[in-house]
């Protein structure tokens, strides 16, 4: 049995893949400990029964030149302090390996592992390599990839996919009568009409202001019901927007049982974070993807284009001249054209990697056994 530290935090896109991989490693007899910040992970990780140590870190600016601003300097100072705290913590835990899931909350832990010569595996969820993974990459035994990365990377890589919760991974094998029955049950649990066409709106774990503001106003068929995950604290404003539009919508701030949302829906309109892209593929759910435009590297657009290139999604940039009109037309087409819907659903399932957590766990175990060459 080995002791493994998982560094993950700040958003569901890092935390949930870390939890999914931790569950596999724990089932294989390893002792798992998490280190993260003071956000979502501080609630989710202890609830799953893992040791959790919080080392809060300030989010750095997404544009490198802003690192020289007062906000950037404060973030760098916060990261430096967290790095030394992480070194002391790892000295007490004495792990056999560290798995860094990316993001600013994991960066100090990954760097501390590298400088202490603890075997380090990094997992990059996005189709672009993030700045938070570039810094500790020099110490990593393996860089595991959730999606193919186009740039040349001077490190050993392994394409494993993006780990997701087991209930979501199981969706890829569900088809036919079993899926129809599960859909009816999921709609019942969510308070939806069991027979109505259903649109799912996803803005990530924190919600999306532009989707919250624009989707209620879209001109889509009147008999379509909407399941809208608005983000915690944003649900009342979104409910009011649907009421003004006279449309039936079930608006929730957040939903732990996201597999129910996928089962209940016919089409999704979503941001294109790495976890969302992975889960939409596993669910076989045709989607209209609206990449977050504020990320300097274009991570979400790169993620979205992988599904679009496979015929599994349509990408509608937020900057499109007729954004709302284009969004409405694509949603309506996928809800009303049965052949297009089925073709896209098959294409989505072809991109699924349901064993990503197991494959990432394999990589972690390999560096414990000895350096990967």
Coordinates of C-alpha atoms in Angstrom, one line a residue:
X1 CA 0.0 0.0 0.0
X2 CA 1.3 3.5 -0.9
X3 CA 0.5 6.9 0.4
X4 CA -0.6 9.3 -2.4
X5 CA -1.3 13.0 -2.2
X6 CA -3.8 14.4 -4.7
X7 CA -3.5 18.2 -5.3
X8 CA -6.7 19.7 -6.6
X9 CA -8.9 22.7 -6.0
X10 CA -10.6 25.9 -7.0
X11 CA -13.1 24.4 -9.4
X12 CA -15.1 21.3 -10.1
X13 CA -13.0 20.8 -13.3
X14 CA -10.0 19.9 -11.1
X15 CA -11.7 18.5 -8.0
X16 CA -14.0 15.9 -9.6
X17 CA -11.4 14.3 -11.8
X18 CA -9.1 14.1 -8.7
X19 CA -11.9 12.5 -6.7
X20 CA -12.7 10.0 -9.4
X21 CA -9.0 8.9 -9.6
X22 CA -8.7 8.9 -5.8
X23 CA -11.6 6.5 -5.6
X24 CA -9.9 4.0 -7.9
X25 CA -6.6 4.3 -6.0
X26 CA -8.3 3.8 -2.7
X27 CA -10.1 0.7 -4.1
X28 CA -6.7 -0.7 -4.9
X29 CA -5.6 -0.3 -1.3
X30 CA -3.7 3.0 -1.3
X31 CA -4.0 5.7 1.3
X32 CA -5.2 9.0 -0.2
X33 CA -4.7 12.5 1.1
X34 CA -5.9 15.7 -0.6
X35 CA -4.4 19.1 -0.5
X36 CA -6.2 22.1 -2.0
X37 CA -7.5 25.6 -1.3
X38 CA -10.6 26.8 0.6
X39 CA -13.2 26.6 -2.2
X40 CA -15.4 23.7 -3.5
X41 CA -12.8 21.1 -2.5
X42 CA -13.0 22.0 1.2
X43 CA -16.6 20.7 1.2
X44 CA -16.5 17.9 -1.4
X45 CA -13.3 16.1 -0.4
X46 CA -14.1 15.6 3.3
X47 CA -17.6 14.5 2.4
X48 CA -16.0 11.6 0.4
X49 CA -14.0 10.5 3.5
X50 CA -10.5 11.7 2.6
X51 CA -8.0 13.6 4.7
X52 CA -8.0 17.2 3.5
X53 CA -5.4 19.9 4.2
X54 CA -6.2 23.4 3.0
X55 CA -3.5 25.7 1.8
X56 CA -5.3 28.7 0.4
X57 CA -3.8 30.4 -2.6
X58 CA -4.9 33.6 -4.4
X59 CA -5.9 33.2 -8.0
X60 CA -3.3 34.8 -10.3
X61 CA -4.3 36.9 -13.3
X62 CA -5.0 34.9 -16.5
X63 CA -2.8 37.3 -18.5
X64 CA 0.9 37.1 -17.8
X65 CA 1.6 40.8 -18.1
X66 CA -0.8 41.4 -15.2
X67 CA 1.5 39.4 -12.9
X68 CA 3.3 42.8 -12.5
X69 CA 0.2 44.5 -11.2
X70 CA -0.5 44.8 -7.5
X71 CA -3.0 41.9 -7.8
X72 CA -0.4 39.8 -9.6
X73 CA 2.3 40.5 -7.1
X74 CA -0.1 39.6 -4.3
X75 CA -0.9 36.3 -6.0
X76 CA 2.7 35.4 -6.5
X77 CA 3.4 36.1 -2.9
X78 CA 0.5 33.9 -1.9
X79 CA 1.8 31.1 -4.1
X80 CA 5.3 31.4 -2.6
X81 CA 3.9 31.2 0.9
X82 CA 1.8 28.2 -0.1
X83 CA 4.8 26.5 -1.6
X84 CA 6.7 26.5 1.7
X85 CA 3.6 25.4 3.6
X86 CA 3.2 22.5 1.1
X87 CA 6.8 21.5 1.5
X88 CA 6.3 21.2 5.3
X89 CA 3.1 19.3 4.8
X90 CA 4.6 16.8 2.4
X91 CA 7.4 16.4 4.9
X92 CA 4.9 15.3 7.5
X93 CA 2.8 13.1 5.2
X94 CA 5.8 11.5 3.4
X95 CA 3.8 10.4 0.3
X96 CA 5.1 7.9 -2.2
X97 CA 3.7 10.0 -5.0
X98 CA 1.9 13.2 -5.7
X99 CA -0.8 13.6 -8.4
X100 CA -1.2 17.3 -9.4
X101 CA -4.6 17.9 -11.1
X102 CA -3.7 21.4 -12.3
X103 CA -5.1 24.9 -11.4
X104 CA -3.6 27.5 -9.2
X105 CA -4.6 25.7 -6.0
X106 CA -2.5 22.6 -7.0
X107 CA 0.5 24.5 -8.3
X108 CA 2.4 25.0 -4.9
X109 CA 1.9 21.4 -4.0
X110 CA 3.2 20.1 -7.3
X111 CA 6.2 22.4 -7.1
X112 CA 6.9 21.3 -3.6
X113 CA 6.7 17.6 -4.6
X114 CA 9.2 18.3 -7.4
X115 CA 11.7 20.1 -5.2
X116 CA 11.5 17.3 -2.6
X117 CA 12.0 14.7 -5.3
X118 CA 8.7 13.0 -4.6
X119 CA 7.5 11.1 -7.7
X120 CA 5.1 13.5 -9.5
X121 CA 2.4 12.9 -12.0
X122 CA 0.6 15.9 -13.6
X123 CA -2.8 15.7 -15.2
X124 CA -3.8 18.3 -17.8
X125 CA -7.5 18.3 -18.5
X126 CA -7.6 20.8 -21.3
X127 CA -6.5 20.6 -24.9
X128 CA -3.9 23.4 -24.2
X129 CA -1.2 23.0 -21.5
X130 CA -1.9 25.4 -18.7
X131 CA 0.6 27.7 -17.1
X132 CA 0.0 26.0 -13.7
X133 CA 1.2 22.7 -15.2
X134 CA 4.1 24.3 -17.2
X135 CA 5.9 25.4 -14.0
X136 CA 6.2 21.9 -12.3
X137 CA 6.5 20.0 -15.6
X138 CA 10.3 19.8 -15.3
X139 CA 9.9 17.6 -12.3
X140 CA 7.1 15.4 -13.5
X141 CA 7.6 11.7 -14.3
X142 CA 4.6 11.7 -16.6
X143 CA 2.2 14.4 -17.9
X144 CA -1.2 12.6 -18.3
X145 CA -3.5 14.2 -20.8
X146 CA -7.3 14.5 -20.8
X147 CA -7.4 15.6 -24.4
X148 CA -4.9 15.5 -27.2
X149 CA -2.5 18.6 -27.0
X150 CA -1.3 19.9 -30.3
X151 CA 2.0 21.5 -29.1
X152 CA 5.2 19.5 -28.7
X153 CA 5.9 18.8 -25.0
X154 CA 9.3 17.9 -23.8
X155 CA 8.1 15.3 -21.3
X156 CA 6.7 11.8 -21.2
X157 CA 3.0 12.0 -21.9
X158 CA 0.1 9.5 -21.7
X159 CA -3.3 10.2 -23.1
X160 CA -5.7 8.9 -20.4
X161 CA -8.8 11.0 -20.8
X162 CA -10.6 13.0 -18.2
X163 CA -11.7 11.1 -15.1
X164 CA -15.3 11.6 -14.1
X165 CA -17.6 10.3 -11.4
X166 CA -18.4 6.6 -11.8
X167 CA -22.2 7.3 -12.2
X168 CA -21.4 9.6 -15.2
X169 CA -18.9 7.1 -16.7
X170 CA -21.6 4.4 -16.6
X171 CA -23.8 6.4 -18.9
X172 CA -21.8 5.4 -22.0
X173 CA -22.9 1.8 -21.8
X174 CA -26.6 2.7 -21.2
X175 CA -28.8 2.4 -24.3
X176 CA -32.2 1.3 -25.6
X177 CA -35.0 0.5 -23.2
X178 CA -32.7 0.8 -20.1
X179 CA -31.8 4.4 -21.1
X180 CA -35.4 5.3 -21.8
X181 CA -36.5 4.0 -18.4
X182 CA -33.6 5.8 -16.7
X183 CA -34.6 9.0 -18.5
X184 CA -38.1 8.9 -17.2
X185 CA -36.9 8.2 -13.7
X186 CA -34.4 11.1 -13.9
X187 CA -37.0 13.5 -15.1
X188 CA -39.3 12.5 -12.2
X189 CA -36.5 13.2 -9.7
X190 CA -35.8 16.6 -11.2
X191 CA -39.5 17.6 -11.4
X192 CA -39.6 17.6 -15.2
X193 CA -42.4 16.6 -17.6
X194 CA -41.5 13.0 -18.5
X195 CA -42.6 13.4 -22.1
X196 CA -41.3 16.8 -23.1
X197 CA -38.2 17.5 -25.1
X198 CA -35.6 18.9 -22.7
X199 CA -32.8 21.3 -23.1
X200 CA -30.0 21.3 -20.6
X201 CA -28.0 24.5 -19.9
X202 CA -24.6 24.1 -18.2
X203 CA -22.4 27.0 -17.2
X204 CA -19.8 25.0 -15.2
X205 CA -19.7 24.6 -11.4
X206 CA -19.9 28.4 -11.0
X207 CA -22.5 29.1 -13.7
X208 CA -22.2 31.4 -16.7
X209 CA -23.5 34.9 -16.8
X210 CA -23.9 35.1 -20.6
X211 CA -25.8 31.8 -20.7
X212 CA -27.9 32.8 -17.8
X213 CA -28.8 36.1 -19.5
X214 CA -29.3 34.9 -23.1
X215 CA -30.8 31.4 -23.1
X216 CA -34.1 32.4 -21.4
X217 CA -34.6 34.9 -24.3
X218 CA -33.9 32.4 -27.1
X219 CA -36.6 31.7 -29.7
X220 CA -36.9 27.9 -29.5
X221 CA -40.0 25.7 -29.7
X222 CA -42.6 26.5 -27.0
X223 CA -43.0 22.8 -26.0
X224 CA -39.3 22.5 -25.0
X225 CA -38.7 22.4 -21.3
X226 CA -35.4 23.7 -19.9
X227 CA -33.2 22.4 -17.1
X228 CA -30.9 25.2 -16.3
X229 CA -27.9 25.0 -13.9
X230 CA -27.4 28.6 -13.1
X231 CA -24.6 28.5 -10.5
X232 CA -25.0 28.8 -6.7
X233 CA -26.7 32.1 -5.8
X234 CA -27.7 32.9 -9.4
X235 CA -30.9 30.8 -9.6
X236 CA -33.5 33.4 -8.6
X237 CA -32.4 35.9 -11.3
X238 CA -32.5 33.1 -13.9
X239 CA -36.0 31.9 -12.7
X240 CA -37.2 35.5 -13.1
X241 CA -35.8 35.7 -16.6
X242 CA -37.7 32.5 -17.7
X243 CA -40.9 33.7 -16.1
X244 CA -40.7 37.0 -18.1
X245 CA -40.2 34.9 -21.2
X246 CA -43.1 32.7 -20.4
X247 CA -41.1 29.5 -20.7
X248 CA -41.2 26.3 -18.6
X249 CA -37.8 25.9 -16.9
X250 CA -36.4 24.0 -13.9
X251 CA -33.7 26.3 -12.6
X252 CA -31.1 25.0 -10.0
X253 CA -28.0 26.6 -8.6
X254 CA -26.0 23.4 -8.5
X255 CA -26.7 19.7 -8.9
X256 CA -24.6 17.0 -7.3
X257 CA -26.3 14.2 -9.3
X258 CA -25.3 15.6 -12.7
X259 CA -25.9 12.2 -14.2
X260 CA -29.6 12.8 -13.7
X261 CA -29.3 16.0 -15.7
X262 CA -27.6 14.2 -18.6
X263 CA -30.1 11.4 -18.6
X264 CA -33.1 13.8 -18.5
X265 CA -32.0 15.9 -21.5
X266 CA -32.1 15.7 -25.2
X267 CA -29.6 18.5 -26.1
X268 CA -27.2 20.6 -24.1
X269 CA -26.0 24.1 -24.5
X270 CA -22.8 24.4 -22.4
X271 CA -19.5 26.0 -21.7
X272 CA -16.7 23.7 -22.8
X273 CA -14.6 23.1 -19.8
X274 CA -12.7 19.8 -20.0
X275 CA -15.0 18.0 -17.6
X276 CA -18.1 19.1 -19.4
X277 CA -16.6 18.0 -22.7
X278 CA -15.7 14.6 -21.2
X279 CA -19.1 14.1 -19.6
X280 CA -21.1 15.2 -22.7
X281 CA -19.3 12.5 -24.7
X282 CA -19.9 9.8 -22.1
X283 CA -23.6 10.8 -22.0
X284 CA -23.8 10.7 -25.8
X285 CA -25.6 14.1 -25.6
X286 CA -25.6 16.3 -28.7
X287 CA -24.4 19.8 -27.6
X288 CA -24.0 23.4 -28.7
X289 CA -20.8 24.6 -27.0
X290 CA -20.1 28.3 -26.1
X291 CA -16.5 28.5 -25.1
X292 CA -15.5 30.9 -22.3
X293 CA -13.8 33.7 -24.3
X294 CA -11.8 35.3 -21.4
X295 CA -9.1 32.6 -21.2
X296 CA -6.0 33.9 -22.9
X297 CA -4.9 30.6 -24.2
X298 CA -8.3 29.7 -25.7
X299 CA -8.5 26.5 -23.6
X300 CA -12.3 26.1 -23.8
X301 CA -12.4 26.7 -27.5
X302 CA -9.7 24.1 -28.1
X303 CA -11.7 21.7 -26.0
X304 CA -14.9 22.4 -27.9
X305 CA -13.2 22.0 -31.3
X306 CA -12.2 18.4 -30.4
X307 CA -15.9 17.5 -30.1
X308 CA -16.9 19.6 -33.1
X309 CA -14.2 18.0 -35.2
X310 CA -15.6 14.6 -34.3
X311 CA -19.1 15.7 -35.4
X312 CA -20.3 15.5 -31.7
X313 CA -21.0 19.2 -31.1
X314 CA -21.5 22.6 -32.7
X315 CA -19.4 25.5 -31.5
X316 CA -21.1 29.0 -31.3
X317 CA -18.6 31.6 -30.2
X318 CA -19.9 34.2 -27.8
X319 CA -18.5 36.9 -30.1
X320 CA -20.7 35.7 -33.1
X321 CA -22.5 38.6 -34.8
X322 CA -25.9 37.0 -34.2
X323 CA -25.1 35.1 -31.1
X324 CA -28.6 34.5 -29.8
X325 CA -30.1 33.8 -33.2
X326 CA -27.4 31.3 -34.1
X327 CA -27.7 29.6 -30.7
X328 CA -31.5 29.3 -31.1
X329 CA -31.2 27.9 -34.6
X330 CA -28.7 25.2 -33.7
X331 CA -30.6 24.2 -30.5
X332 CA -33.8 24.0 -32.5
X333 CA -32.2 22.0 -35.2
X334 CA -30.8 19.4 -32.9
X335 CA -34.1 19.1 -31.0
X336 CA -36.2 18.7 -34.1
X337 CA -34.0 16.8 -36.6
X338 CA -34.0 13.2 -35.4
X339 CA -31.3 12.1 -37.8
X340 CA -28.9 14.9 -37.0
X341 CA -29.5 14.2 -33.3
X342 CA -28.7 10.5 -33.5
X343 CA -25.7 11.1 -35.7
X344 CA -24.3 13.6 -33.2
X345 CA -25.1 11.3 -30.2
X346 CA -23.1 8.4 -31.8
X347 CA -20.2 10.8 -32.6
X348 CA -20.2 12.0 -29.0
X349 CA -20.1 8.4 -27.6
X350 CA -17.2 7.7 -29.9
X351 CA -15.1 10.3 -28.1
X352 CA -15.8 8.9 -24.6
X353 CA -13.1 7.5 -22.4
X354 CA -15.0 5.8 -19.5
X355 CA -11.8 4.2 -18.1
X356 CA -9.9 7.5 -17.7
X357 CA -9.8 7.2 -13.9
X358 CA -8.4 3.7 -14.0
X359 CA -5.8 4.7 -16.7
X360 CA -4.7 7.7 -14.6
X361 CA -4.4 5.5 -11.5
X362 CA -2.3 3.1 -13.5
X363 CA 0.1 5.9 -14.4
X364 CA 0.4 7.0 -10.7
X365 CA 1.1 3.4 -9.6
X366 CA 3.8 3.1 -12.3
X367 CA 5.8 6.0 -10.9
X368 CA 5.6 4.5 -7.4
X369 CA 7.1 1.3 -8.7
X370 CA 10.0 3.1 -10.3
X371 CA 10.8 6.1 -12.6
X372 CA 9.0 5.9 -16.0
X373 CA 11.4 5.7 -18.9

